[in-house]
PDB file of C-alpha atoms in Angstrom:
ATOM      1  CA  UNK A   1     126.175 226.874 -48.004  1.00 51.00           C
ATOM      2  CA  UNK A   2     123.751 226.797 -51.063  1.00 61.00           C
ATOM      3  CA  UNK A   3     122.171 228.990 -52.715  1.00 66.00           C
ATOM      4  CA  UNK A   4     117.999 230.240 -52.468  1.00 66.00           C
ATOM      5  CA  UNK A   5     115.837 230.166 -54.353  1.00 60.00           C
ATOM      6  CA  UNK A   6     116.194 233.951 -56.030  1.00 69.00           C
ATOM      7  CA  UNK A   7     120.176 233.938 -55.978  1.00 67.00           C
ATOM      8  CA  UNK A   8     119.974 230.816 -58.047  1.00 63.00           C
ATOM      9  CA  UNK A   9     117.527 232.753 -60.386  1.00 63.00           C
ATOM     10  CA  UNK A  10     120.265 235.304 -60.646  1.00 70.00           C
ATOM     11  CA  UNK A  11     122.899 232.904 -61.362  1.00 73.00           C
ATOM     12  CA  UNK A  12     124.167 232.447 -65.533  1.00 79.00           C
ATOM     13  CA  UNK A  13     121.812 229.721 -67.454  1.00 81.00           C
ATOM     14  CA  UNK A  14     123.029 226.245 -67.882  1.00 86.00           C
ATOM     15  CA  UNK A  15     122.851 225.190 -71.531  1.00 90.00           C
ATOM     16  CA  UNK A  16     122.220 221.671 -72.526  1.00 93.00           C
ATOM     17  CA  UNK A  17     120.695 220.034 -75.758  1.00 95.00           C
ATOM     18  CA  UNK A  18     116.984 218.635 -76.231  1.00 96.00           C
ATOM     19  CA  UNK A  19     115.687 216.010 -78.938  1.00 95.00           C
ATOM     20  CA  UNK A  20     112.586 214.938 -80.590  1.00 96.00           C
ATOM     21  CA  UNK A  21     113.026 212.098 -82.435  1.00 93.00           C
ATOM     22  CA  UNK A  22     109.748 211.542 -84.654  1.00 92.00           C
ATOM     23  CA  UNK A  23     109.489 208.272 -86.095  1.00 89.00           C
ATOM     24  CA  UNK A  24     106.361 206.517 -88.599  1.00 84.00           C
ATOM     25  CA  UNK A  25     104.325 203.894 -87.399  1.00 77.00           C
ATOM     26  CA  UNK A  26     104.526 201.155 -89.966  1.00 62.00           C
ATOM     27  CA  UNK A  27     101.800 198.486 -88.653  1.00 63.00           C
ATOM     28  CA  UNK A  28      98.903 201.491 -88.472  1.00 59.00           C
ATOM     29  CA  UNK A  29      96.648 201.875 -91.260  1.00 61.00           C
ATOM     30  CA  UNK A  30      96.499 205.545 -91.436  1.00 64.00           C
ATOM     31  CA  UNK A  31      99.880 206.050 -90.026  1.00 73.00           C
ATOM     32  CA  UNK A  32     100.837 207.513 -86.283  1.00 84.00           C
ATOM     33  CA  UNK A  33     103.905 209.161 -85.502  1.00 91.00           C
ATOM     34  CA  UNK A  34     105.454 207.515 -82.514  1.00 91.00           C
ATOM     35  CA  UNK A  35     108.753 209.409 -80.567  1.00 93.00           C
ATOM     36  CA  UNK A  36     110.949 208.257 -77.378  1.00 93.00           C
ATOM     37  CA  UNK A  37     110.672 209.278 -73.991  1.00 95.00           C
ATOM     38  CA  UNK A  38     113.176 208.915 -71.157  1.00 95.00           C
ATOM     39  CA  UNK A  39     111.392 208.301 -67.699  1.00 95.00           C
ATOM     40  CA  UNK A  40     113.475 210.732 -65.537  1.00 93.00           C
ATOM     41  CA  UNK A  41     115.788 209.124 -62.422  1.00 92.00           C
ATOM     42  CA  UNK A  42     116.469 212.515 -60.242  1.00 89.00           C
ATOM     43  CA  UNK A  43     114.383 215.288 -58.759  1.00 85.00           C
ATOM     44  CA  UNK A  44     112.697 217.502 -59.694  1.00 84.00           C
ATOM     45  CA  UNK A  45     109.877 215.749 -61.828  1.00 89.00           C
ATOM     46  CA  UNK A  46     110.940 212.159 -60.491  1.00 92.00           C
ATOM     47  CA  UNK A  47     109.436 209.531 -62.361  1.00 94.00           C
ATOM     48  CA  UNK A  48     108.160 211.612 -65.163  1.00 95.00           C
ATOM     49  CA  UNK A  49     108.750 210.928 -69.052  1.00 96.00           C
ATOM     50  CA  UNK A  50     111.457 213.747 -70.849  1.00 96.00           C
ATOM     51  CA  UNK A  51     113.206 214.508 -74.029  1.00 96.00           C
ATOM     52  CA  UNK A  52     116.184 212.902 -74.204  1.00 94.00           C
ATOM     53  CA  UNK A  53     118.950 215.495 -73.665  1.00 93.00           C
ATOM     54  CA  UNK A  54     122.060 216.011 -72.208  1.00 91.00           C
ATOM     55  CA  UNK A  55     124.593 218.456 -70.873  1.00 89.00           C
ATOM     56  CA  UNK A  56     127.024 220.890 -73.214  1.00 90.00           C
ATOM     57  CA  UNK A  57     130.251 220.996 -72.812  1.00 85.00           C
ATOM     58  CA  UNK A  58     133.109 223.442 -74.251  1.00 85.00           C
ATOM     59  CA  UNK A  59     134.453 220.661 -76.022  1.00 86.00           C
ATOM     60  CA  UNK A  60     131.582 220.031 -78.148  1.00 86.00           C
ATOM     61  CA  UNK A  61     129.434 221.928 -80.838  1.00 89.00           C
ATOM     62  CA  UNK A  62     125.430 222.156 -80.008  1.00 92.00           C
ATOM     63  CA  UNK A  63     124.750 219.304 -82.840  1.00 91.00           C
ATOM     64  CA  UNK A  64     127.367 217.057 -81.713  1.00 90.00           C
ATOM     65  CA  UNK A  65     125.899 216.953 -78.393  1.00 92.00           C
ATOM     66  CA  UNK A  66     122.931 216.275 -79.353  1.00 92.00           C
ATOM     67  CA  UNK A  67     123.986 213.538 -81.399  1.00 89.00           C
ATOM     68  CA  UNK A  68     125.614 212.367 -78.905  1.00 90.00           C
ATOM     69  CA  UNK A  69     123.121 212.405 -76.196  1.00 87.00           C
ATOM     70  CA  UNK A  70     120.563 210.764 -79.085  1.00 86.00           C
ATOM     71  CA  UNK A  71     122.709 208.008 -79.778  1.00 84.00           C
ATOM     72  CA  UNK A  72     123.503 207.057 -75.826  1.00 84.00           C
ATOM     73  CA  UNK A  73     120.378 207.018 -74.351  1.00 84.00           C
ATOM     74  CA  UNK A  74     117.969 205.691 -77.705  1.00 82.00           C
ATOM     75  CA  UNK A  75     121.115 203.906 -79.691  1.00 81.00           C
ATOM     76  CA  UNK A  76     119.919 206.087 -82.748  1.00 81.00           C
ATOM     77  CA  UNK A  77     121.994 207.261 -84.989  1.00 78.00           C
ATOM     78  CA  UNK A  78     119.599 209.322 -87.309  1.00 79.00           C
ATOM     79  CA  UNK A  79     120.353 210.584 -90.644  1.00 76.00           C
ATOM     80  CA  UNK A  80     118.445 214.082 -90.361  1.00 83.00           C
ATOM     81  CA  UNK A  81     119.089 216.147 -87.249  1.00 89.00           C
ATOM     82  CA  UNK A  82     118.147 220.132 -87.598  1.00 91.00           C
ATOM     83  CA  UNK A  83     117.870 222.348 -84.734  1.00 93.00           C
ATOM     84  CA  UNK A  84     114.536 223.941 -83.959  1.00 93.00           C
ATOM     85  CA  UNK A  85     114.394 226.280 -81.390  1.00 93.00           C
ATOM     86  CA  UNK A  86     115.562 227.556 -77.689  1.00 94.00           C
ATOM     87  CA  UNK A  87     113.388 227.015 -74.860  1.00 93.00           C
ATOM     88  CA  UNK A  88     114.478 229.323 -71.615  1.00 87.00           C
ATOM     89  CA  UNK A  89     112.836 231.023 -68.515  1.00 75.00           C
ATOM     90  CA  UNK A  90     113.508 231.076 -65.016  1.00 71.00           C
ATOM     91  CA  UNK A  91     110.336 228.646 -63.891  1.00 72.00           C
ATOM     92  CA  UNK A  92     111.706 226.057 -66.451  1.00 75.00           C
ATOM     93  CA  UNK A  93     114.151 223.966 -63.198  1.00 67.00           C
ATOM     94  CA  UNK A  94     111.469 224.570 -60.785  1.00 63.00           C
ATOM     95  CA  UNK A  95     113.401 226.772 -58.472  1.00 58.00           C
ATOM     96  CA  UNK A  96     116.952 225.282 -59.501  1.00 60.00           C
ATOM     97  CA  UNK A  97     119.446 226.849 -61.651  1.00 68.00           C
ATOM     98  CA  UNK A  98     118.226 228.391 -64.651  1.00 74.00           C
ATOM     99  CA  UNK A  99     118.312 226.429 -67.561  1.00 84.00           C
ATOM    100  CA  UNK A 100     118.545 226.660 -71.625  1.00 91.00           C
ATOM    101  CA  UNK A 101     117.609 224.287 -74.192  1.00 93.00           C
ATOM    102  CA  UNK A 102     118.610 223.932 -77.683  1.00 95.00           C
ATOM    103  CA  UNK A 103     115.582 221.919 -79.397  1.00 96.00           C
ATOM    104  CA  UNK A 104     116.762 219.617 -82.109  1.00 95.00           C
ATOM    105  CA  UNK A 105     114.822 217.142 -84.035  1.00 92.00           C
ATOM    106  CA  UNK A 106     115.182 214.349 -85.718  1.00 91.00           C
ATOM    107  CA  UNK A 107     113.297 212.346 -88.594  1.00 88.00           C
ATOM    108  CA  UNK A 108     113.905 208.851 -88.795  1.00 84.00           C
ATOM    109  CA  UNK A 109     112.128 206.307 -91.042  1.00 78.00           C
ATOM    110  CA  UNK A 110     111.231 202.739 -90.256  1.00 67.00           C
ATOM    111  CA  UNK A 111     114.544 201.208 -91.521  1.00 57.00           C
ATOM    112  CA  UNK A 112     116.029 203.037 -88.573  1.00 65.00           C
ATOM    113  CA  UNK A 113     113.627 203.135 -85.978  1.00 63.00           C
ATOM    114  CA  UNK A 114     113.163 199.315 -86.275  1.00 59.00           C
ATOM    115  CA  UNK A 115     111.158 197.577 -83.952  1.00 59.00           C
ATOM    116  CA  UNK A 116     110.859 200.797 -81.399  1.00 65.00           C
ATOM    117  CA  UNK A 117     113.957 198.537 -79.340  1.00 65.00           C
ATOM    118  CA  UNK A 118     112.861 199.824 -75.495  1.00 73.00           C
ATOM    119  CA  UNK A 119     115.475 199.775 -72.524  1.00 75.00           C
ATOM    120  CA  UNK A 120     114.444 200.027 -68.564  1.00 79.00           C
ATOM    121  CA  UNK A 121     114.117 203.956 -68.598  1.00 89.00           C
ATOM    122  CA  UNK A 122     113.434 204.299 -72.369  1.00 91.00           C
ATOM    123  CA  UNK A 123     109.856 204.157 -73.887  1.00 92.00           C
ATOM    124  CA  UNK A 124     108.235 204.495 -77.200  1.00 90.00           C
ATOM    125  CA  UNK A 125     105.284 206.432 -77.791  1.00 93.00           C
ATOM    126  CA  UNK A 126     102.130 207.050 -80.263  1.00 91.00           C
ATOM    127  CA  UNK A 127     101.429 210.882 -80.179  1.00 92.00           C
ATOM    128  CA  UNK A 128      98.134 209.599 -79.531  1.00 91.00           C
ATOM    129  CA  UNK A 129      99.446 208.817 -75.985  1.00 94.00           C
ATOM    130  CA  UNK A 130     100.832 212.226 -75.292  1.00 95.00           C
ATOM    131  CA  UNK A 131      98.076 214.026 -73.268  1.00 95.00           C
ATOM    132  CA  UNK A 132      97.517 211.503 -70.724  1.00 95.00           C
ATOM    133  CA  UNK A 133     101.330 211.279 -70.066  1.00 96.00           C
ATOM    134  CA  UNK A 134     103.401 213.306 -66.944  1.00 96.00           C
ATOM    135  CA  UNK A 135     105.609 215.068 -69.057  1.00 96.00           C
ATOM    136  CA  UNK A 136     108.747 216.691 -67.397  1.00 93.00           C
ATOM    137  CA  UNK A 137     109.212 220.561 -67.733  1.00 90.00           C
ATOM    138  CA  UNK A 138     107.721 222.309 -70.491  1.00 92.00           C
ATOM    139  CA  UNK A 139     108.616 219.682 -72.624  1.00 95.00           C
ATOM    140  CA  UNK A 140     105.068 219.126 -73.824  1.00 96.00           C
ATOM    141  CA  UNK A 141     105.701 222.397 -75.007  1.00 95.00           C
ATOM    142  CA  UNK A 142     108.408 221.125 -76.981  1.00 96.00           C
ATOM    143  CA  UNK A 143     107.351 218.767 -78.349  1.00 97.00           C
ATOM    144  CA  UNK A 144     103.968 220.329 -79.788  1.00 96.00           C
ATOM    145  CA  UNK A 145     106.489 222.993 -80.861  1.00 95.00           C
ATOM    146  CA  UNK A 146     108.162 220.199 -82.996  1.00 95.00           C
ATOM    147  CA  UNK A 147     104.771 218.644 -84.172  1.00 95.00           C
ATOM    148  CA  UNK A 148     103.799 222.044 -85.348  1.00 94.00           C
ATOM    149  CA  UNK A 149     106.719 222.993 -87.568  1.00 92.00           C
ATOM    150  CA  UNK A 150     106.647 219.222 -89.052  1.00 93.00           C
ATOM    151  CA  UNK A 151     102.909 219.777 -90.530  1.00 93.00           C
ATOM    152  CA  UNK A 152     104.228 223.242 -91.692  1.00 91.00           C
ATOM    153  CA  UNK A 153     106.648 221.474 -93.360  1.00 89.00           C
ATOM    154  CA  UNK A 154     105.082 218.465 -94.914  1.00 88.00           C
ATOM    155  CA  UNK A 155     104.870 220.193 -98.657  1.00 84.00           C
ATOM    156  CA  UNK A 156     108.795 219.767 -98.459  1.00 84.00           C
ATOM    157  CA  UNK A 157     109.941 216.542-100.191  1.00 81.00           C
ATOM    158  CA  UNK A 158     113.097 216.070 -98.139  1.00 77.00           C
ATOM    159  CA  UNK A 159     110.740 216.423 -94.957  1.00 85.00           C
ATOM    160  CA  UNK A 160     108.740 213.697 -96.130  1.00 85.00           C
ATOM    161  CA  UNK A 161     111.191 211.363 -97.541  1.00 84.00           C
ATOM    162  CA  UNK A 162     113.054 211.641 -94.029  1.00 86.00           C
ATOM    163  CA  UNK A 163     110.128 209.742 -92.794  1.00 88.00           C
ATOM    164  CA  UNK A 164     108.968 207.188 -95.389  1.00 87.00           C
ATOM    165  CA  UNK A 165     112.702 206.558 -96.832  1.00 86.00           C
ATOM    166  CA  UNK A 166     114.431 207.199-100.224  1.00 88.00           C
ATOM    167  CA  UNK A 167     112.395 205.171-101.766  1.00 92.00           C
ATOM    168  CA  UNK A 168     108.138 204.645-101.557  1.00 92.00           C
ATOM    169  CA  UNK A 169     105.228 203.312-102.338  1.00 92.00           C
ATOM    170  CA  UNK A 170     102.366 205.674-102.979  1.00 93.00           C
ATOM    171  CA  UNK A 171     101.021 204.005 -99.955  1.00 90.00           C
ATOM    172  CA  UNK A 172     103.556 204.370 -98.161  1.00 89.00           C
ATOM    173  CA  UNK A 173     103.672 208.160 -98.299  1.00 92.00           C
ATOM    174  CA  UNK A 174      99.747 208.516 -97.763  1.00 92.00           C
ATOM    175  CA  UNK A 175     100.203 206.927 -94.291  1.00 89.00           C
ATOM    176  CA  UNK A 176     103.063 209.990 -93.539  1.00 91.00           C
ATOM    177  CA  UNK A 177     100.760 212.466 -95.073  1.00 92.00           C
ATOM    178  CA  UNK A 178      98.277 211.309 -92.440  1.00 91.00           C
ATOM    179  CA  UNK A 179     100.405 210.619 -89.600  1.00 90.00           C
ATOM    180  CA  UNK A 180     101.819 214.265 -90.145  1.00 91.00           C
ATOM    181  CA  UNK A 181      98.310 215.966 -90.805  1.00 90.00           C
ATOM    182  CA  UNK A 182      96.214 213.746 -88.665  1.00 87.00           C
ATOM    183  CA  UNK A 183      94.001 213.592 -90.702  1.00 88.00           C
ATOM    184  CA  UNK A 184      92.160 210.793 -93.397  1.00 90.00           C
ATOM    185  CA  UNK A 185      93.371 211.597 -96.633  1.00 92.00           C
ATOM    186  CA  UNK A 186      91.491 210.049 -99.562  1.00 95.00           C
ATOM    187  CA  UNK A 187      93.668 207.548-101.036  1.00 93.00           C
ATOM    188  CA  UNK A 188      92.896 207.599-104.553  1.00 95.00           C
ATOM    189  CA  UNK A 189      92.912 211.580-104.708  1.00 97.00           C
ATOM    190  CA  UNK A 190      96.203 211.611-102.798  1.00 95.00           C
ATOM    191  CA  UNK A 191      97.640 209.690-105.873  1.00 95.00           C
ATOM    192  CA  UNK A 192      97.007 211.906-108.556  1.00 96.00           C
ATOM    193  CA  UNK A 193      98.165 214.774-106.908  1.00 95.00           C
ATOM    194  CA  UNK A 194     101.691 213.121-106.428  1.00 94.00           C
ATOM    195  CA  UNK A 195     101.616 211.823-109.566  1.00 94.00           C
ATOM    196  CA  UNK A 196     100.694 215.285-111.122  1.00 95.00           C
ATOM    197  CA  UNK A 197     102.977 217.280-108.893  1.00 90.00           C
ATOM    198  CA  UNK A 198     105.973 216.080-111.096  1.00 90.00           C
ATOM    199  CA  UNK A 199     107.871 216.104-107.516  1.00 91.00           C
ATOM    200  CA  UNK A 200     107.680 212.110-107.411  1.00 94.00           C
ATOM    201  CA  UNK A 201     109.244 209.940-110.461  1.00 95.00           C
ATOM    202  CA  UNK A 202     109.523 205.718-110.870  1.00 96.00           C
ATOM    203  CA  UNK A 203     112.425 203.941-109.682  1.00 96.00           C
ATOM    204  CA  UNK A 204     111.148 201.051-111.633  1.00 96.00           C
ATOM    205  CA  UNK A 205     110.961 198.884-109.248  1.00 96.00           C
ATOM    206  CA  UNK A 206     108.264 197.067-107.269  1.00 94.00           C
ATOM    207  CA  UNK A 207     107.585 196.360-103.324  1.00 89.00           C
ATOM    208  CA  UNK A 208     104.634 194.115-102.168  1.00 83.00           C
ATOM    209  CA  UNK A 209     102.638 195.460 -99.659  1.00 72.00           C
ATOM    210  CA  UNK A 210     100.700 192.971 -97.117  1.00 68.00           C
ATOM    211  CA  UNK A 211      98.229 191.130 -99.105  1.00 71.00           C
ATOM    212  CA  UNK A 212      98.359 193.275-102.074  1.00 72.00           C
ATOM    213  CA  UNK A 213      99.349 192.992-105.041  1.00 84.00           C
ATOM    214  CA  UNK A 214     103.435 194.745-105.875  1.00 91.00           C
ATOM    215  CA  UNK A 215     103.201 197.780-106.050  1.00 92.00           C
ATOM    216  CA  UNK A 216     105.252 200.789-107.810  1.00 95.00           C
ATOM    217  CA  UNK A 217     108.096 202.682-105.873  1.00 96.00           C
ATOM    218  CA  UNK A 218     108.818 206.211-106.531  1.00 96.00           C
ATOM    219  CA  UNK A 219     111.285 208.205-105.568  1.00 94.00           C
ATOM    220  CA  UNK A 220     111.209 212.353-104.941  1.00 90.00           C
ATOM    221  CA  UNK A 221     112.747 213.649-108.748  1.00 89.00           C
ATOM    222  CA  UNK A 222     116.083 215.814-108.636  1.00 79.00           C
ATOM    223  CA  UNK A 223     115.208 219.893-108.375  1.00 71.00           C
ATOM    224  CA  UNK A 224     112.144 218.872-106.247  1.00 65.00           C
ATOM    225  CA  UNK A 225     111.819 221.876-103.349  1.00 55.00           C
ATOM    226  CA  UNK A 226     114.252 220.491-100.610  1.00 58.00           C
ATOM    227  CA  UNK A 227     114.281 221.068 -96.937  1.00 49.00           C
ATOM    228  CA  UNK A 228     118.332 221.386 -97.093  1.00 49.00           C
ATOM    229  CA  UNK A 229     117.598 225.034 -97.783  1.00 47.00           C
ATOM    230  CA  UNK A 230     117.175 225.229 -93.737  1.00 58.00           C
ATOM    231  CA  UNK A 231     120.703 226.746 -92.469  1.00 53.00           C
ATOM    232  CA  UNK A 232     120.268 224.264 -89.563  1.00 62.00           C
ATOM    233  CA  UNK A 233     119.622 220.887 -91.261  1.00 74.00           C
ATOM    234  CA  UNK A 234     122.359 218.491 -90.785  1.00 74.00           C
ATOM    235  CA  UNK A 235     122.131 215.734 -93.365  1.00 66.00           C
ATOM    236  CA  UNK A 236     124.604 212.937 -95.750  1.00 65.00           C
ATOM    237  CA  UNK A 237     127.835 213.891 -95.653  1.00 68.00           C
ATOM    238  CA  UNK A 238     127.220 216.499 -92.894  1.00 70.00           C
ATOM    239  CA  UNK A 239     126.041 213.941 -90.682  1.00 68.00           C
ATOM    240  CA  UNK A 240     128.212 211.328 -91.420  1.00 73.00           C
ATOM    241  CA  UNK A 241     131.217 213.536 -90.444  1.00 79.00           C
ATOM    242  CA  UNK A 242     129.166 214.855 -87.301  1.00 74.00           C
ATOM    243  CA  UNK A 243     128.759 210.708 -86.500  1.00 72.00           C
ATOM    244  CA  UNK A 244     132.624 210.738 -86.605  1.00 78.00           C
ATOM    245  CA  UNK A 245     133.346 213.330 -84.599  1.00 74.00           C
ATOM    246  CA  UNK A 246     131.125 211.574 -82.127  1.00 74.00           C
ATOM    247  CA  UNK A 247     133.016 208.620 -82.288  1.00 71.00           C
ATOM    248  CA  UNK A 248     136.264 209.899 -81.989  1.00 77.00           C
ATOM    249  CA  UNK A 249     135.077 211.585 -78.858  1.00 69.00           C
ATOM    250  CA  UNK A 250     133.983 208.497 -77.224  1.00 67.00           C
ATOM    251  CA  UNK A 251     137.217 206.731 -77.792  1.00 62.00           C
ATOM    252  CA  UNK A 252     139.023 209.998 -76.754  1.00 62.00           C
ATOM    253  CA  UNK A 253     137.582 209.749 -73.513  1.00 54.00           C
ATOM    254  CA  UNK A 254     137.123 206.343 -72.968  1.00 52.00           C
ATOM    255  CA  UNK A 255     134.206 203.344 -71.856  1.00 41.00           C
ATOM    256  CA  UNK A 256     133.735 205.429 -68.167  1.00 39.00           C
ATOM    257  CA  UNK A 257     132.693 208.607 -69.668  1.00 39.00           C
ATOM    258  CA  UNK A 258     130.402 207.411 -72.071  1.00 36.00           C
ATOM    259  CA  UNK A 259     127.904 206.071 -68.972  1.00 36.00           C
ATOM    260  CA  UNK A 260     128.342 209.149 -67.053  1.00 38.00           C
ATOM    261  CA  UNK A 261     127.195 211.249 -70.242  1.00 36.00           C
ATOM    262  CA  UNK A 262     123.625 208.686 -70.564  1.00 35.00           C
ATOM    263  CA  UNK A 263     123.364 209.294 -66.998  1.00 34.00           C
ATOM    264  CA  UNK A 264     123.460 213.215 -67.733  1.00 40.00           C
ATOM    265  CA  UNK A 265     121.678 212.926 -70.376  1.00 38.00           C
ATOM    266  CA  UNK A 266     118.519 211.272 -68.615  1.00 42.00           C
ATOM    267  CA  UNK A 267     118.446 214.178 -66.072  1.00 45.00           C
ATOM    268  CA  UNK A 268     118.815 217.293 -68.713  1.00 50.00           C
ATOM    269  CA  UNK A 269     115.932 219.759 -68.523  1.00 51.00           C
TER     270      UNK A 269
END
């Protein structure tokens, strides 16, 4: 016999992983932050968009399955993941089984996100779009949770360069200072700021831009204020050993696990 309502209330939390993936617009003039959503297959919230997610198991660590969850549902394999926050409470499932998430986000620049590649449950999205979509949960929560601490976080070179790439034009990282701030940012002002800050330094090379004429790339100088600082940013070599692990676990268990984990993943909380 199942359980009601208030003995499932009473029963442990589940645990399972959450991500938001926040990606730069590249074809927007002032830049827009875009992010994937995973239109949900099983009650309750049928139908509506979600984080992707997925289940935790004793077998993995917190990061690794949200790596892991990342990579099977958006085929992303990011190179900045940091965990944000825990999101619990027992009107979260909607009368089911109480359940935990473990917020992580990550930044991922246009060399990554490509062309925004889309799959049959598996949309793209401007933040613009956000308030006129049925979000699952309280993961509008989330994600203005994640949206927040970014624009805290701008000043941070790391934080920025996650977005734009390793190496920029001064264009280039106008349009994430305005996709982050939302706001219009005079161009020429924005320049001598960076190039006062000292924080930004020539690579000597040149990118053109459109119909413009090549322009400069820069790249954030050594000893500039770095997000690694965060004791739950998971970067370079960090990462790369996390995408291993990953790896090995999928061979470990084989090509019919790997489905059933997507599958998990599209109905996490």
């Amino acid at each position: 016999m199942g359980l009601n309502v208030s003995e499932r209330l009473r029963q442990p939390p589940r645990v399972g992983v959450s991500v938001v993936v926040l990606a730069l617009d590249p074809d927007s003039e002032h830049g827009r932050l875009w992010l994937p959503l995973v239109r949900r297959v099983r009650q309750p919230f049928l139908g509506s968009w979600a984080l992707p997610g997925g289940d935790v198991s004793a077998d993995r660590t917190l990061a690794q399955s949200a790596y892991e969850a990342l990579e099977s549902i958006t085929d992303l394999r990011p190179s900045y993941l940091e965990q944000l926050h825990a999101f619990g409470g027992p009107d979260r499932s909607r009368g089911g089984l109480p359940m935990v998430s473990v917020v992580y986000w990550a930044l991922v620049p246009e060399a990554e996100a490509g062309d925004f590649v889309e799959t049959d449950n598996v949309r793209w999205f401007p933040e613009t779009d956000l308030p006129g979509l049925d979000l699952a949960f309280d993961h509008r929560e989330i994600i203005a949770y994640a949206l927040g601490r970014l624009r805290t976080r701008i000043e941070y070179p790391d934080i920025a360069a996650r977005l734009v790439g390793p190496a920029f034009t001064l264009r280039q990282l106008h349009g994430v200072y305005e996709a982050v701030t939302g706001s219009v940012l005079d161009l020429p002002n924005f320049r001598r700021k960076m190039l006062a800050s000292g924080e930004i330094e020539a690579t000597g090379e040149t990118l053109r831009e459109g119909r413009h004429r090549p322009a400069a790339l820069y790249r954030y100088a050594a000893g500039a204020t770095s997000a690694e600082a965060h004791a739950y940013a998971i970067s370079g070599e960090r990462l790369a050993e996390l995408d291993a692990r990953v790896r090995a676990h999928d061979g470990d268990r084989g090509t019919g696990g790997a489905g059933d984990d997507a599958l998990s993943a599209l109905t996490t909380v």
